[in-house]
PDB file of C-alpha atoms in Angstrom:
ATOM      1  CA  UNK D 155     -73.490  -0.730  28.039  1.00  0.00           C
ATOM      2  CA  UNK D 156     -72.697   2.438  29.971  1.00  0.00           C
ATOM      3  CA  UNK D 157     -73.883   3.567  33.396  1.00  0.00           C
ATOM      4  CA  UNK D 158     -73.581   6.830  35.133  1.00  0.00           C
ATOM      5  CA  UNK D 159     -71.376   7.307  38.145  1.00  0.00           C
ATOM      6  CA  UNK D 160     -72.359   9.239  41.162  1.00  0.00           C
ATOM      7  CA  UNK D 161     -71.092  12.464  39.532  1.00  0.00           C
ATOM      8  CA  UNK D 162     -73.030  11.857  36.340  1.00  0.00           C
ATOM      9  CA  UNK D 163     -69.995  10.920  34.171  1.00  0.00           C
ATOM     10  CA  UNK D 164     -70.480   7.941  31.841  1.00  0.00           C
ATOM     11  CA  UNK D 165     -67.874   5.190  32.223  1.00  0.00           C
ATOM     12  CA  UNK D 166     -67.330   2.107  30.048  1.00  0.00           C
ATOM     13  CA  UNK D 167     -67.968  -1.263  31.571  1.00  0.00           C
ATOM     14  CA  UNK D 168     -65.682  -3.131  29.049  1.00  0.00           C
ATOM     15  CA  UNK D 169     -62.407  -4.548  30.453  1.00  0.00           C
ATOM     16  CA  UNK D 170     -59.167  -2.682  29.621  1.00  0.00           C
ATOM     17  CA  UNK D 171     -57.797  -5.664  27.663  1.00  0.00           C
ATOM     18  CA  UNK D 172     -60.769  -5.663  25.348  1.00  0.00           C
ATOM     19  CA  UNK D 173     -60.279  -1.960  24.639  1.00  0.00           C
ATOM     20  CA  UNK D 174     -56.568  -2.470  23.755  1.00  0.00           C
ATOM     21  CA  UNK D 175     -57.396  -5.402  21.478  1.00  0.00           C
ATOM     22  CA  UNK D 176     -59.963  -3.320  19.693  1.00  0.00           C
ATOM     23  CA  UNK D 177     -57.436  -0.530  19.188  1.00  0.00           C
ATOM     24  CA  UNK D 178     -55.080  -2.993  17.500  1.00  0.00           C
ATOM     25  CA  UNK D 179     -57.751  -4.093  15.101  1.00  0.00           C
ATOM     26  CA  UNK D 180     -58.597  -0.494  14.370  1.00  0.00           C
ATOM     27  CA  UNK D 181     -54.917   0.278  13.264  1.00  0.00           C
ATOM     28  CA  UNK D 182     -54.561   0.931   9.556  1.00  0.00           C
ATOM     29  CA  UNK D 183     -52.374  -1.638   7.728  1.00  0.00           C
ATOM     30  CA  UNK D 184     -48.983  -0.493   6.354  1.00  0.00           C
ATOM     31  CA  UNK D 185     -49.210   0.809   2.802  1.00  0.00           C
ATOM     32  CA  UNK D 186     -47.479  -1.100   0.022  1.00  0.00           C
ATOM     33  CA  UNK D 187     -45.233   1.909  -0.660  1.00  0.00           C
ATOM     34  CA  UNK D 188     -43.688   1.660   2.826  1.00  0.00           C
ATOM     35  CA  UNK D 189     -43.083  -2.078   2.456  1.00  0.00           C
ATOM     36  CA  UNK D 190     -41.520  -1.616  -0.985  1.00  0.00           C
ATOM     37  CA  UNK D 191     -39.215   1.161   0.251  1.00  0.00           C
ATOM     38  CA  UNK D 192     -38.008  -0.945   3.164  1.00  0.00           C
ATOM     39  CA  UNK D 193     -37.320  -3.895   0.878  1.00  0.00           C
ATOM     40  CA  UNK D 194     -35.379  -1.706  -1.576  1.00  0.00           C
ATOM     41  CA  UNK D 195     -33.281  -0.208   1.221  1.00  0.00           C
ATOM     42  CA  UNK D 196     -32.421  -3.640   2.567  1.00  0.00           C
ATOM     43  CA  UNK D 197     -31.372  -4.836  -0.899  1.00  0.00           C
ATOM     44  CA  UNK D 198     -29.144  -1.801  -1.385  1.00  0.00           C
ATOM     45  CA  UNK D 199     -27.537  -2.356   2.012  1.00  0.00           C
ATOM     46  CA  UNK D 200     -26.729  -5.965   1.122  1.00  0.00           C
ATOM     47  CA  UNK D 201     -25.250  -4.862  -2.202  1.00  0.00           C
ATOM     48  CA  UNK D 202     -23.052  -2.213  -0.574  1.00  0.00           C
ATOM     49  CA  UNK D 203     -21.842  -4.463   2.252  1.00  0.00           C
ATOM     50  CA  UNK D 204     -18.904  -6.071   0.329  1.00  0.00           C
ATOM     51  CA  UNK D 205     -17.683  -2.626  -0.764  1.00  0.00           C
ATOM     52  CA  UNK D 206     -17.771  -1.338   2.798  1.00  0.00           C
ATOM     53  CA  UNK D 207     -15.938  -4.414   4.110  1.00  0.00           C
ATOM     54  CA  UNK D 208     -13.179  -4.034   1.470  1.00  0.00           C
ATOM     55  CA  UNK D 209     -12.807  -0.363   2.401  1.00  0.00           C
ATOM     56  CA  UNK D 210     -12.479  -1.208   6.087  1.00  0.00           C
ATOM     57  CA  UNK D 211      -9.900  -3.933   5.391  1.00  0.00           C
ATOM     58  CA  UNK D 212      -7.895  -1.571   3.166  1.00  0.00           C
ATOM     59  CA  UNK D 213      -7.873   1.010   5.940  1.00  0.00           C
ATOM     60  CA  UNK D 214      -6.428  -1.494   8.386  1.00  0.00           C
ATOM     61  CA  UNK D 215      -3.820  -2.847   5.928  1.00  0.00           C
ATOM     62  CA  UNK D 216      -0.270  -1.576   6.468  1.00  0.00           C
ATOM     63  CA  UNK D 217       0.859   0.879   3.832  1.00  0.00           C
ATOM     64  CA  UNK D 218       3.955  -0.096   1.781  1.00  0.00           C
ATOM     65  CA  UNK D 219       7.142   1.547   2.980  1.00  0.00           C
ATOM     66  CA  UNK D 220       8.218   4.521   0.872  1.00  0.00           C
ATOM     67  CA  UNK D 221      10.840   6.924   2.140  1.00  0.00           C
ATOM     68  CA  UNK D 222      13.425   9.276   0.673  1.00  0.00           C
ATOM     69  CA  UNK D 223      16.550  10.244   2.623  1.00  0.00           C
ATOM     70  CA  UNK D 224      18.844  13.111   1.740  1.00  0.00           C
ATOM     71  CA  UNK D 225      22.447  13.577   2.772  1.00  0.00           C
ATOM     72  CA  UNK D 226      24.695  14.943   4.218  1.00  0.00           C
ATOM     73  CA  UNK D 227      23.223  13.635   7.436  1.00  0.00           C
ATOM     74  CA  UNK D 228      23.311  15.387  10.765  1.00  0.00           C
ATOM     75  CA  UNK D 229      25.866  13.690  13.028  1.00  0.00           C
ATOM     76  CA  UNK D 230      23.858  12.019  15.794  1.00  0.00           C
ATOM     77  CA  UNK D 231      24.359   9.240  18.332  1.00  0.00           C
ATOM     78  CA  UNK D 232      23.333   5.817  16.997  1.00  0.00           C
ATOM     79  CA  UNK D 233      24.442   3.647  19.925  1.00  0.00           C
ATOM     80  CA  UNK D 234      20.865   2.852  20.964  1.00  0.00           C
ATOM     81  CA  UNK D 235      20.291   1.217  17.569  1.00  0.00           C
ATOM     82  CA  UNK D 236      23.520  -0.790  17.477  1.00  0.00           C
ATOM     83  CA  UNK D 237      23.396  -2.797  20.696  1.00  0.00           C
ATOM     84  CA  UNK D 238      24.369  -6.465  20.462  1.00  0.00           C
ATOM     85  CA  UNK D 239      21.736  -9.110  21.327  1.00  0.00           C
ATOM     86  CA  UNK D 240      21.155  -9.162  25.091  1.00  0.00           C
ATOM     87  CA  UNK D 241      23.021  -5.900  25.722  1.00  0.00           C
ATOM     88  CA  UNK D 242      21.373  -2.974  27.453  1.00  0.00           C
ATOM     89  CA  UNK D 243      22.215   0.697  27.162  1.00  0.00           C
ATOM     90  CA  UNK D 244      21.646   2.636  30.363  1.00  0.00           C
ATOM     91  CA  UNK D 245      22.139   6.077  28.885  1.00  0.00           C
ATOM     92  CA  UNK D 246      24.779   7.183  26.413  1.00  0.00           C
ATOM     93  CA  UNK D 247      27.327   9.651  27.845  1.00  0.00           C
ATOM     94  CA  UNK D 248      28.386  11.064  24.476  1.00  0.00           C
ATOM     95  CA  UNK D 249      27.756  14.712  23.633  1.00  0.00           C
ATOM     96  CA  UNK D 250      26.201  14.040  20.207  1.00  0.00           C
ATOM     97  CA  UNK D 251      22.517  14.860  19.651  1.00  0.00           C
ATOM     98  CA  UNK D 252      20.227  11.916  20.435  1.00  0.00           C
ATOM     99  CA  UNK D 253      17.662  12.446  17.676  1.00  0.00           C
ATOM    100  CA  UNK D 254      16.629  11.103  14.289  1.00  0.00           C
ATOM    101  CA  UNK D 255      18.795  11.741  11.231  1.00  0.00           C
ATOM    102  CA  UNK D 256      19.113  10.379   7.701  1.00  0.00           C
ATOM    103  CA  UNK D 257      21.749   7.926   8.901  1.00  0.00           C
ATOM    104  CA  UNK D 258      19.634   6.677  11.811  1.00  0.00           C
ATOM    105  CA  UNK D 259      16.663   6.169   9.493  1.00  0.00           C
ATOM    106  CA  UNK D 260      18.862   4.217   7.081  1.00  0.00           C
ATOM    107  CA  UNK D 261      20.073   2.101   9.999  1.00  0.00           C
ATOM    108  CA  UNK D 262      16.500   1.414  11.077  1.00  0.00           C
ATOM    109  CA  UNK D 263      15.586   0.260   7.574  1.00  0.00           C
ATOM    110  CA  UNK D 264      18.520  -2.159   7.555  1.00  0.00           C
ATOM    111  CA  UNK D 265      17.999  -3.437  11.085  1.00  0.00           C
ATOM    112  CA  UNK D 266      14.388  -4.320  10.229  1.00  0.00           C
ATOM    113  CA  UNK D 267      15.732  -7.392   8.402  1.00  0.00           C
ATOM    114  CA  UNK D 268      14.597 -10.690   9.911  1.00  0.00           C
ATOM    115  CA  UNK D 269      15.580 -13.311   7.327  1.00  0.00           C
ATOM    116  CA  UNK D 270      17.939 -11.988   4.647  1.00  0.00           C
ATOM    117  CA  UNK D 271      19.992  -8.999   3.542  1.00  0.00           C
ATOM    118  CA  UNK D 272      21.640  -8.627   0.136  1.00  0.00           C
ATOM    119  CA  UNK D 273      24.183  -5.815  -0.258  1.00  0.00           C
ATOM    120  CA  UNK D 274      25.643  -4.676  -3.561  1.00  0.00           C
ATOM    121  CA  UNK D 275      28.005  -1.796  -2.766  1.00  0.00           C
ATOM    122  CA  UNK D 276      30.850  -0.018  -4.506  1.00  0.00           C
ATOM    123  CA  UNK D 277      32.422   1.388  -1.319  1.00  0.00           C
ATOM    124  CA  UNK D 278      31.626   0.378   2.261  1.00  0.00           C
ATOM    125  CA  UNK D 279      33.591   2.245   4.935  1.00  0.00           C
ATOM    126  CA  UNK D 280      30.958   3.491   7.412  1.00  0.00           C
ATOM    127  CA  UNK D 281      31.599   1.971  10.877  1.00  0.00           C
ATOM    128  CA  UNK D 282      27.954   2.439  11.924  1.00  0.00           C
ATOM    129  CA  UNK D 283      26.599   0.675   8.852  1.00  0.00           C
ATOM    130  CA  UNK D 284      29.255  -2.012   9.240  1.00  0.00           C
ATOM    131  CA  UNK D 285      28.175  -2.617  12.844  1.00  0.00           C
ATOM    132  CA  UNK D 286      24.536  -2.831  11.754  1.00  0.00           C
ATOM    133  CA  UNK D 287      25.331  -5.502   9.154  1.00  0.00           C
ATOM    134  CA  UNK D 288      27.420  -7.507  11.637  1.00  0.00           C
ATOM    135  CA  UNK D 289      24.619  -7.212  14.201  1.00  0.00           C
ATOM    136  CA  UNK D 290      22.150  -8.679  11.720  1.00  0.00           C
ATOM    137  CA  UNK D 291      24.566 -11.550  11.080  1.00  0.00           C
ATOM    138  CA  UNK D 292      24.718 -12.203  14.841  1.00  0.00           C
ATOM    139  CA  UNK D 293      20.918 -12.282  14.954  1.00  0.00           C
ATOM    140  CA  UNK D 294      20.864 -15.074  12.387  1.00  0.00           C
ATOM    141  CA  UNK D 295      20.004 -13.009   9.311  1.00  0.00           C
ATOM    142  CA  UNK D 296      21.563 -14.406   6.134  1.00  0.00           C
ATOM    143  CA  UNK D 297      23.809 -11.629   4.793  1.00  0.00           C
ATOM    144  CA  UNK D 298      25.478 -11.659   1.370  1.00  0.00           C
ATOM    145  CA  UNK D 299      27.720  -8.863   0.088  1.00  0.00           C
ATOM    146  CA  UNK D 300      28.946  -8.024  -3.404  1.00  0.00           C
ATOM    147  CA  UNK D 301      31.612  -5.311  -3.600  1.00  0.00           C
ATOM    148  CA  UNK D 302      34.299  -3.838  -5.807  1.00  0.00           C
ATOM    149  CA  UNK D 303      37.678  -5.555  -5.599  1.00  0.00           C
ATOM    150  CA  UNK D 304      39.687  -2.305  -5.571  1.00  0.00           C
ATOM    151  CA  UNK D 305      37.641  -0.333  -3.052  1.00  0.00           C
ATOM    152  CA  UNK D 306      37.158  -3.236  -0.641  1.00  0.00           C
ATOM    153  CA  UNK D 307      40.951  -3.241  -0.165  1.00  0.00           C
ATOM    154  CA  UNK D 308      41.179   0.414   0.919  1.00  0.00           C
ATOM    155  CA  UNK D 309      42.009   1.402   4.485  1.00  0.00           C
ATOM    156  CA  UNK D 310      38.848   1.687   6.565  1.00  0.00           C
ATOM    157  CA  UNK D 311      36.805  -0.668   4.398  1.00  0.00           C
ATOM    158  CA  UNK D 312      34.322  -2.734   6.399  1.00  0.00           C
ATOM    159  CA  UNK D 313      34.391  -5.646   3.947  1.00  0.00           C
ATOM    160  CA  UNK D 314      37.389  -7.420   5.511  1.00  0.00           C
ATOM    161  CA  UNK D 315      35.901  -7.140   9.021  1.00  0.00           C
ATOM    162  CA  UNK D 316      32.545  -8.483   7.870  1.00  0.00           C
ATOM    163  CA  UNK D 317      34.175 -11.343   5.993  1.00  0.00           C
ATOM    164  CA  UNK D 318      36.184 -12.194   9.115  1.00  0.00           C
ATOM    165  CA  UNK D 319      32.901 -12.250  11.072  1.00  0.00           C
ATOM    166  CA  UNK D 320      31.675 -15.041   8.783  1.00  0.00           C
ATOM    167  CA  UNK D 321      29.647 -13.076   6.247  1.00  0.00           C
ATOM    168  CA  UNK D 322      29.754 -14.218   2.617  1.00  0.00           C
ATOM    169  CA  UNK D 323      31.489 -11.701   0.340  1.00  0.00           C
ATOM    170  CA  UNK D 324      32.092 -11.819  -3.394  1.00  0.00           C
ATOM    171  CA  UNK D 325      33.791  -9.278  -5.638  1.00  0.00           C
ATOM    172  CA  UNK D 326      34.547  -8.561  -9.260  1.00  0.00           C
ATOM    173  CA  UNK D 327      37.775  -9.430 -11.013  1.00  0.00           C
ATOM    174  CA  UNK D 328      37.504  -7.520 -14.264  1.00  0.00           C
ATOM    175  CA  UNK D 329      38.613  -4.013 -15.213  1.00  0.00           C
ATOM    176  CA  UNK D 330      35.225  -2.329 -14.780  1.00  0.00           C
ATOM    177  CA  UNK D 331      33.964  -1.077 -11.421  1.00  0.00           C
ATOM    178  CA  UNK D 332      31.243  -2.893  -9.515  1.00  0.00           C
ATOM    179  CA  UNK D 333      29.493   0.441  -9.081  1.00  0.00           C
ATOM    180  CA  UNK D 334      26.064  -0.590  -7.765  1.00  0.00           C
ATOM    181  CA  UNK D 335      24.761   0.869  -4.495  1.00  0.00           C
ATOM    182  CA  UNK D 336      21.716  -1.059  -3.304  1.00  0.00           C
ATOM    183  CA  UNK D 337      20.455  -3.345  -0.560  1.00  0.00           C
ATOM    184  CA  UNK D 338      17.476  -5.697  -0.365  1.00  0.00           C
ATOM    185  CA  UNK D 339      15.873  -6.367   3.030  1.00  0.00           C
ATOM    186  CA  UNK D 340      14.005  -9.663   3.458  1.00  0.00           C
ATOM    187  CA  UNK D 341      13.431  -9.736  -0.315  1.00  0.00           C
ATOM    188  CA  UNK D 342      10.693  -7.132   0.271  1.00  0.00           C
ATOM    189  CA  UNK D 343      12.303  -3.701   0.674  1.00  0.00           C
ATOM    190  CA  UNK D 344      14.734  -2.052  -1.750  1.00  0.00           C
ATOM    191  CA  UNK D 345      17.281   0.521  -0.547  1.00  0.00           C
ATOM    192  CA  UNK D 346      19.097   2.314  -3.357  1.00  0.00           C
ATOM    193  CA  UNK D 347      20.403   5.707  -4.422  1.00  0.00           C
ATOM    194  CA  UNK D 348      23.573   7.667  -5.038  1.00  0.00           C
ATOM    195  CA  UNK D 349      25.028   7.139  -1.546  1.00  0.00           C
ATOM    196  CA  UNK D 350      28.285   5.257  -1.103  1.00  0.00           C
ATOM    197  CA  UNK D 351      28.328   3.747   2.383  1.00  0.00           C
ATOM    198  CA  UNK D 352      31.249   5.846   3.563  1.00  0.00           C
ATOM    199  CA  UNK D 353      31.602   8.423   6.331  1.00  0.00           C
ATOM    200  CA  UNK D 354      32.674  10.996   3.753  1.00  0.00           C
ATOM    201  CA  UNK D 355      29.491  10.546   1.721  1.00  0.00           C
ATOM    202  CA  UNK D 356      27.191  10.371   4.757  1.00  0.00           C
ATOM    203  CA  UNK D 357      28.514  13.482   6.486  1.00  0.00           C
ATOM    204  CA  UNK D 358      29.665  15.694   3.601  1.00  0.00           C
ATOM    205  CA  UNK D 359      28.222  14.769   0.209  1.00  0.00           C
ATOM    206  CA  UNK D 360      24.937  15.704  -1.428  1.00  0.00           C
ATOM    207  CA  UNK D 361      23.391  12.257  -1.770  1.00  0.00           C
ATOM    208  CA  UNK D 362      20.031  10.514  -1.824  1.00  0.00           C
ATOM    209  CA  UNK D 363      18.621   7.154  -0.741  1.00  0.00           C
ATOM    210  CA  UNK D 364      15.265   5.703  -1.721  1.00  0.00           C
ATOM    211  CA  UNK D 365      13.643   3.089   0.557  1.00  0.00           C
ATOM    212  CA  UNK D 366      10.908   1.346  -1.403  1.00  0.00           C
ATOM    213  CA  UNK D 367       8.637  -1.591  -0.634  1.00  0.00           C
ATOM    214  CA  UNK D 368       7.548  -2.575  -4.136  1.00  0.00           C
ATOM    215  CA  UNK D 369       7.348  -6.164  -5.327  1.00  0.00           C
ATOM    216  CA  UNK D 370       8.212  -5.471  -8.965  1.00  0.00           C
ATOM    217  CA  UNK D 371      11.264  -3.273  -8.304  1.00  0.00           C
ATOM    218  CA  UNK D 372      12.536  -5.622  -5.608  1.00  0.00           C
ATOM    219  CA  UNK D 373      12.240  -8.543  -8.028  1.00  0.00           C
ATOM    220  CA  UNK D 374      14.315  -6.758 -10.688  1.00  0.00           C
ATOM    221  CA  UNK D 375      17.098  -5.771  -8.278  1.00  0.00           C
ATOM    222  CA  UNK D 376      17.121  -9.230  -6.701  1.00  0.00           C
ATOM    223  CA  UNK D 377      17.536 -10.793 -10.144  1.00  0.00           C
ATOM    224  CA  UNK D 378      20.487  -8.469 -10.793  1.00  0.00           C
ATOM    225  CA  UNK D 379      22.039  -9.381  -7.452  1.00  0.00           C
ATOM    226  CA  UNK D 380      21.687 -13.121  -8.089  1.00  0.00           C
ATOM    227  CA  UNK D 381      23.161 -12.714 -11.580  1.00  0.00           C
ATOM    228  CA  UNK D 382      26.223 -10.870 -10.218  1.00  0.00           C
ATOM    229  CA  UNK D 383      26.519 -13.250  -7.263  1.00  0.00           C
ATOM    230  CA  UNK D 384      26.804 -16.168  -9.657  1.00  0.00           C
ATOM    231  CA  UNK D 385      29.124 -14.266 -12.015  1.00  0.00           C
ATOM    232  CA  UNK D 386      31.492 -13.502  -9.111  1.00  0.00           C
ATOM    233  CA  UNK D 387      31.597 -17.095  -7.900  1.00  0.00           C
ATOM    234  CA  UNK D 388      35.156 -17.688  -6.606  1.00  0.00           C
ATOM    235  CA  UNK D 389      35.380 -20.927  -8.569  1.00  0.00           C
ATOM    236  CA  UNK D 390      35.401 -18.788 -11.704  1.00  0.00           C
ATOM    237  CA  UNK D 391      38.294 -16.561 -10.610  1.00  0.00           C
ATOM    238  CA  UNK D 392      41.481 -16.689 -12.671  1.00  0.00           C
ATOM    239  CA  UNK D 393      44.622 -16.038 -10.611  1.00  0.00           C
ATOM    240  CA  UNK D 394      47.191 -16.712 -13.316  1.00  0.00           C
ATOM    241  CA  UNK D 395      46.992 -15.877 -16.977  1.00  0.00           C
ATOM    242  CA  UNK D 396      46.475 -18.875 -19.155  1.00  0.00           C
ATOM    243  CA  UNK D 397      49.465 -19.780 -21.290  1.00  0.00           C
ATOM    244  CA  UNK D 398      48.822 -19.792 -24.959  1.00  0.00           C
ATOM    245  CA  UNK D 399      49.121 -23.143 -26.602  1.00  0.00           C
ATOM    246  CA  UNK D 400      51.709 -23.617 -29.365  1.00  0.00           C
TER     247      UNK D 400
END
């Protein structure tokens, strides 16, 4: 029922709540096409969710280490990398450049070891690399070295110093050279290439080193190391030629 106001304008006498309720009932129901589209979109989202989660996890996962170093290396200061446990370096006074180089990157790869380090080296005369290996030994890393019997006896070889520090060393006793040049860090990272670990090779020769975190390649080189390690067991050494029986 309507009545006129003093100005002659008709106004409704129904309460506001009744008008709102009527508007709700007057709304058209959603069409079945809209409902079907929403359901299909939800199903597709659920199906794609595992793929998206795998992609996000892969993005957060650390990439395997792969690096190639070329020599000769620039001569740089490496003292900051080679500090003994508990020591502090309050600025190096040397005049060498304090920047990254192939040698410093090789040192970093070695010093990343936390549990084990296997070295299979023909010649090992670099003082910096020798200090890095001894530093790992002091940190409690298990270090094992296989080397060549002739070259480990040369002046400047680090093998005698490392053996004196308590590191296990084994060498060949036959006529052929033990000519391998590789290292295995924590049984996870392989370091190999043409480089002999000598100052001459590091500073003057055209050499290469590959640093590779690959389970299959590491397994193969570790098997070779263990085979040689057992072959060069000191209990199998022969110090005197056996006399022929008559």
